[in-house]
Amino acid sequence: MTAVWVTIVSLALATAGLKLAGPLFLGGRALPGGAMSVISLLASALLAALVVVETFGDGRSLTADARALGVGFAAAALAMRASMTVAVLGAALVTAAARGLS
Amino acid sequence: MISARPPARVDPRKARLRAGIRRGLPFGVAVFAIALSFGVLARPVMGSVAPIVMSIFVFSGAAQFGSLAILGAGGGAGAAIAAGVLLNARYLAMGLALAPSLRGRPLSRAAFALTTVDSSWAAASMGHGMFDPWYMVGVTVPQYPAWVLGTIVGVVAGSALGDPRALGLDALFPAFFVGLLFEEARGRRRLAAAGGGAGIALALTPFAPAGLPILAAAAAAVAASRMRP
């Protein structure tokens, strides 16, 4: 339980700090170009990691189960320009249906 | 643009704010649904109060879902915090871009900066590196109450839903990240960072404790930054 609250307080402070650093403390100064390009790429790298771990991870092993079908649906729906809500809810429905059938 | 007109009676800042709110309303609907799924998924891991407190004070989908995924898998607070900070590191770059558009005292600049979310920041960009701060606040205005209310509804509804796996709710997590990734990973370097991050995470999952495979994916961002844009 403590881990949860430590996480919440830390992320609240860190997120505010990240948003405020530029406008308050760096006053128009730019970070070195290399640092900026790493920062702009971090979200893509971590989001992709979260996708695969949450789709195929089962503790320390990897499996392809009903979740993969649901996430595949979400990716296909988003590729066809469906809204995030449709993609996310559809993923749950497809996963639930696949579990119900198996 | 509007500079040719005589001074209007309507405060132009209020007009920009209202225009932003209109733009933000559809985002608010989507944000409500996403926050609802956060509440449903977070309650078994965090209890009933913590997810709501988190949505009030963190107000960031990527960081909240990312840290929850790690805590839910049995990772520690350190790994959950590190993942949340790395996922939100983009706010540093966004804040640097926003800084020249903010005027006034530090407190007022801070208030504007804190309303930054991805969608409002992008919508408020006027090109040439300038942003419309009141419009940005407007786009965020419908999204904040939607995020908090959605979380509350999710926490309450979640306890009535029964087995989350039978409803496929465990697929909400990765599906939500796929949605964020679709918005984020545009261009060769970002696609390379995404591909590399996925590969690193898959390769490490059998060997590393929960959370570490996600953090290690940051190495793909460093590698991709060496590529030509």
XYZ file of C-alpha atoms in Angstrom:
331
model
C 0.000 0.000 0.000
C 2.845 2.384 0.830
C 4.409 1.717 -2.586
C 1.187 2.989 -4.165
C 1.217 6.272 -2.247
C 4.952 6.824 -2.777
C 4.331 6.336 -6.504
C 1.405 8.765 -6.541
C 3.177 11.564 -4.650
C 6.382 11.142 -6.661
C 4.614 11.146 -10.021
C 2.456 14.142 -9.074
C 5.576 16.153 -8.166
C 7.630 14.885 -11.108
C 4.903 15.581 -13.672
C 4.407 19.117 -12.345
C 8.181 19.634 -12.329
C 8.532 18.473 -15.930
C 5.733 20.807 -17.032
C 7.113 23.781 -15.084
C 10.849 23.445 -15.779
C 10.775 25.063 -19.220
C 8.471 28.026 -18.514
C 9.840 28.797 -15.026
C 13.472 27.817 -14.769
C 14.951 27.400 -18.203
C 13.581 30.726 -19.476
C 13.858 30.140 -23.218
C 17.186 28.320 -22.976
C 17.198 25.153 -25.043
C 18.564 21.814 -23.931
C 21.380 20.286 -26.025
C 20.007 18.859 -29.273
C 20.949 15.285 -28.379
C 19.030 15.422 -25.086
C 15.976 16.888 -26.817
C 15.872 14.141 -29.417
C 16.184 11.390 -26.779
C 13.356 13.027 -24.786
C 11.134 13.189 -27.851
C 11.694 9.472 -28.514
C 11.253 8.123 -24.963
C 7.455 7.957 -25.045
C 7.423 5.907 -28.263
C 9.967 3.410 -26.892
C 8.228 2.952 -23.518
C 4.697 2.819 -24.924
C 5.718 0.073 -27.360
C 7.363 -1.826 -24.492
C 4.170 -1.519 -22.433
C 2.085 -2.765 -25.373
C 4.069 -5.968 -25.814
C 4.537 -6.711 -22.099
C 0.855 -6.135 -21.314
C -0.239 -8.135 -24.377
C 2.127 -11.109 -24.241
C 3.509 -11.076 -20.719
C 2.343 -13.587 -18.122
C 4.587 -13.066 -15.139
C 8.028 -13.917 -16.488
C 6.821 -15.957 -19.434
C 5.423 -14.877 -22.777
C 2.150 -16.229 -24.148
C -0.271 -15.378 -26.944
C -3.804 -15.602 -25.561
C -7.147 -13.833 -25.994
C -5.560 -10.477 -25.136
C -3.524 -10.593 -28.351
C -6.755 -10.825 -30.383
C -8.223 -7.864 -28.553
C -5.104 -5.742 -28.949
C -4.909 -6.770 -32.612
C -8.448 -5.513 -33.012
C -7.521 -2.196 -31.389
C -4.523 -1.745 -33.682
C -6.608 -2.557 -36.771
C -9.399 -0.220 -35.672
C -6.949 2.635 -35.038
C -5.284 2.003 -38.407
C -8.752 2.476 -39.946
C -9.046 5.770 -38.033
C -11.519 4.562 -35.426
C -11.636 6.603 -32.218
C -9.620 5.619 -29.170
C -12.856 4.770 -27.307
C -14.023 2.354 -30.017
C -10.586 0.739 -30.217
C -10.201 0.292 -26.461
C -13.735 -0.928 -25.745
C -13.618 -3.180 -28.834
C -10.389 -4.726 -27.534
C -12.110 -5.678 -24.277
C -15.152 -7.086 -26.105
C -13.045 -9.172 -28.526
C -10.937 -10.493 -25.643
C -14.013 -11.367 -23.580
C -15.659 -13.058 -26.575
C -12.520 -15.082 -27.353
C -12.354 -16.232 -23.710
C -16.046 -17.113 -23.746
C -15.580 -19.258 -26.878
C -12.438 -21.044 -25.773
C -6.322 38.160 -38.533
C -8.399 39.886 -35.866
C -6.035 42.857 -35.526
C -7.841 44.806 -38.290
C -11.022 45.113 -36.201
C -11.674 47.838 -33.641
C -11.234 46.749 -30.029
C -14.014 44.276 -29.323
C -16.176 44.486 -26.206
C -15.667 40.788 -25.621
C -12.379 40.071 -23.858
C -10.378 38.288 -26.583
C -8.817 36.027 -23.988
C -12.271 34.812 -22.967
C -13.148 34.245 -26.619
C -9.986 32.153 -27.078
C -10.794 30.257 -23.883
C -14.326 29.506 -25.101
C -13.074 28.405 -28.511
C -10.637 26.091 -26.750
C -13.369 24.626 -24.549
C -15.460 23.854 -27.636
C -12.457 22.120 -29.180
C -11.821 20.195 -25.961
C -15.323 18.780 -25.468
C -14.902 15.722 -27.750
C -11.559 15.021 -26.064
C -13.428 15.174 -22.748
C -15.742 12.349 -23.810
C -12.820 10.128 -24.808
C -10.890 11.039 -21.662
C -13.908 10.091 -19.509
C -14.001 6.602 -21.064
C -10.247 6.128 -20.632
C -10.338 7.340 -17.023
C -13.213 4.947 -16.372
C -11.060 2.037 -17.506
C -8.214 3.373 -15.329
C -10.530 3.356 -12.307
C -11.711 -0.193 -13.049
C -8.162 -1.514 -13.504
C -6.580 0.440 -10.643
C -9.045 -0.474 -7.879
C -7.840 -4.080 -7.375
C -4.204 -2.872 -7.243
C -4.517 0.457 -5.410
C -7.782 0.333 -3.511
C -10.663 2.788 -3.903
C -9.161 6.117 -2.821
C -5.674 6.086 -4.332
C -6.748 5.923 -8.016
C -8.941 8.996 -7.536
C -6.189 10.910 -5.706
C -3.799 9.931 -8.486
C -6.128 11.239 -11.200
C -6.595 14.534 -9.305
C -2.888 15.205 -8.800
C -1.076 13.385 -11.616
C -3.643 13.862 -14.424
C -1.638 11.935 -17.003
C -2.889 8.839 -18.781
C 0.485 7.512 -19.885
C 2.124 7.872 -16.455
C -0.896 6.540 -14.545
C -1.465 3.488 -16.752
C 2.272 2.851 -17.081
C 2.993 2.937 -13.354
C -0.172 0.940 -12.616
C 0.897 -1.757 -15.082
C 4.205 -2.122 -13.237
C 2.672 -2.082 -9.738
C 0.006 -4.576 -10.858
C 2.676 -6.932 -12.186
C 4.446 -6.882 -8.823
C 7.099 -4.268 -9.636
C 8.287 -1.870 -6.940
C 7.570 1.829 -6.459
C 11.002 2.748 -7.857
C 10.350 1.047 -11.194
C 6.789 2.431 -11.347
C 8.009 5.993 -10.696
C 10.866 5.710 -13.164
C 8.525 4.457 -15.899
C 6.039 7.261 -15.199
C 8.778 9.913 -15.316
C 10.223 8.561 -18.571
C 6.739 8.415 -20.114
C 6.170 12.040 -19.111
C 9.650 13.296 -20.028
C 8.056 14.704 -23.186
C 6.480 17.405 -20.992
C 9.959 18.853 -20.512
C 10.311 19.309 -24.268
C 6.727 20.578 -24.562
C 7.322 23.094 -21.744
C 10.484 24.379 -23.416
C 8.531 24.898 -26.635
C 5.718 26.626 -24.756
C 7.928 28.951 -22.671
C 8.331 31.827 -25.175
C 4.521 32.071 -25.568
C 3.916 32.579 -21.825
C 4.089 36.107 -20.422
C 3.544 37.602 -17.015
C 4.585 36.733 -13.497
C 6.031 33.329 -12.629
C 2.805 32.314 -10.893
C 0.723 33.009 -13.982
C 3.253 31.253 -16.253
C 3.204 28.283 -13.869
C -0.609 28.117 -13.923
C -0.650 28.009 -17.724
C 2.156 25.461 -17.879
C 0.389 23.098 -15.463
C -2.652 22.876 -17.761
C -0.507 21.319 -20.512
C -1.752 17.974 -21.776
C -0.797 16.411 -25.106
C -4.024 17.247 -26.903
C -4.274 20.853 -25.675
C -0.596 21.562 -26.353
C -0.921 20.243 -29.904
C -4.204 22.086 -30.509
C -2.780 25.401 -29.229
C 0.248 25.332 -31.548
C -0.019 28.236 -33.995
C 3.098 27.315 -35.982
C 6.425 29.199 -35.984
C 7.005 27.864 -32.463
C 4.274 29.999 -30.872
C 1.300 28.812 -28.795
C -2.055 30.319 -27.805
C -2.068 29.907 -23.989
C -5.747 30.734 -23.368
C -6.839 28.371 -26.126
C -4.644 25.662 -24.565
C -6.261 26.164 -21.151
C -9.673 25.957 -22.856
C -8.924 22.612 -24.516
C -7.814 21.216 -21.145
C -10.845 22.558 -19.211
C -13.342 19.808 -20.215
C -10.719 17.094 -19.884
C -9.729 17.533 -16.246
C -13.183 16.985 -14.661
C -13.796 14.181 -17.196
C -10.576 12.478 -16.069
C -11.401 12.724 -12.354
C -15.103 11.837 -12.733
C -14.308 8.938 -15.055
C -11.887 7.544 -12.481
C -14.510 7.801 -9.724
C -17.147 6.067 -11.880
C -14.614 3.378 -12.828
C -13.654 2.695 -9.211
C -17.325 2.455 -8.169
C -18.448 0.452 -11.215
C -15.395 -1.798 -11.059
C -16.394 -3.266 -7.740
C -19.775 -4.258 -9.244
C -18.347 -5.708 -12.462
C -17.104 -9.057 -11.219
C -14.174 -10.890 -12.818
C -12.243 -8.344 -14.896
C -10.686 -11.082 -17.026
C -14.054 -12.512 -18.072
C -14.936 -9.044 -19.382
C -11.631 -8.718 -21.235
C -10.660 -5.725 -19.128
C -7.019 -6.835 -18.980
C -6.892 -6.016 -22.713
C -7.829 -2.377 -21.985
C -4.280 -1.674 -20.802
C -2.360 -2.672 -23.926
C -5.141 -1.370 -26.194
C -4.870 2.029 -24.506
C -1.091 2.028 -24.991
C -1.575 1.090 -28.664
C -3.815 4.156 -28.984
C -1.209 6.443 -27.437
C 1.463 4.861 -29.606
C -0.546 5.559 -32.776
C -0.628 9.248 -31.827
C 3.006 9.354 -30.782
C 5.053 7.140 -33.085
C 5.107 9.150 -36.303
C 8.253 9.423 -38.377
C 11.170 7.098 -38.928
C 13.026 7.700 -35.665
C 9.963 7.305 -33.458
C 8.980 4.099 -35.263
C 12.521 2.818 -34.761
C 12.364 3.738 -31.060
C 9.021 1.925 -30.759
C 10.260 -1.189 -32.566
C 13.454 -1.281 -30.537
C 11.603 -0.681 -27.260
C 9.201 -3.549 -27.988
C 12.084 -5.868 -28.872
C 14.055 -5.036 -25.728
C 11.003 -5.507 -23.496
C 10.113 -8.879 -25.058
C 13.705 -10.110 -24.826
C 14.058 -9.141 -21.150
C 10.652 -10.266 -19.834
C 11.737 -13.880 -19.115
C 14.861 -12.764 -17.234
C 14.219 -9.431 -15.506
C 11.943 -8.500 -12.598
C 8.629 -6.752 -13.379
C 9.097 -3.180 -14.555
C 12.713 -3.497 -15.652
C 11.903 -4.598 -19.244
C 9.826 -1.395 -19.620
C 12.609 0.839 -18.274
C 15.267 -0.865 -20.390
C 13.260 0.065 -23.488
C 14.519 3.637 -22.942
C 17.809 2.448 -24.462
C 15.981 2.215 -27.799
C 15.205 5.951 -27.578
C 18.910 6.693 -27.079
C 19.842 4.454 -30.019
C 17.149 5.907 -32.303
C 18.262 9.464 -31.469
C 21.542 8.723 -33.272
C 19.638 8.048 -36.514
C 19.164 10.810 -39.030
C 15.714 12.380 -38.759
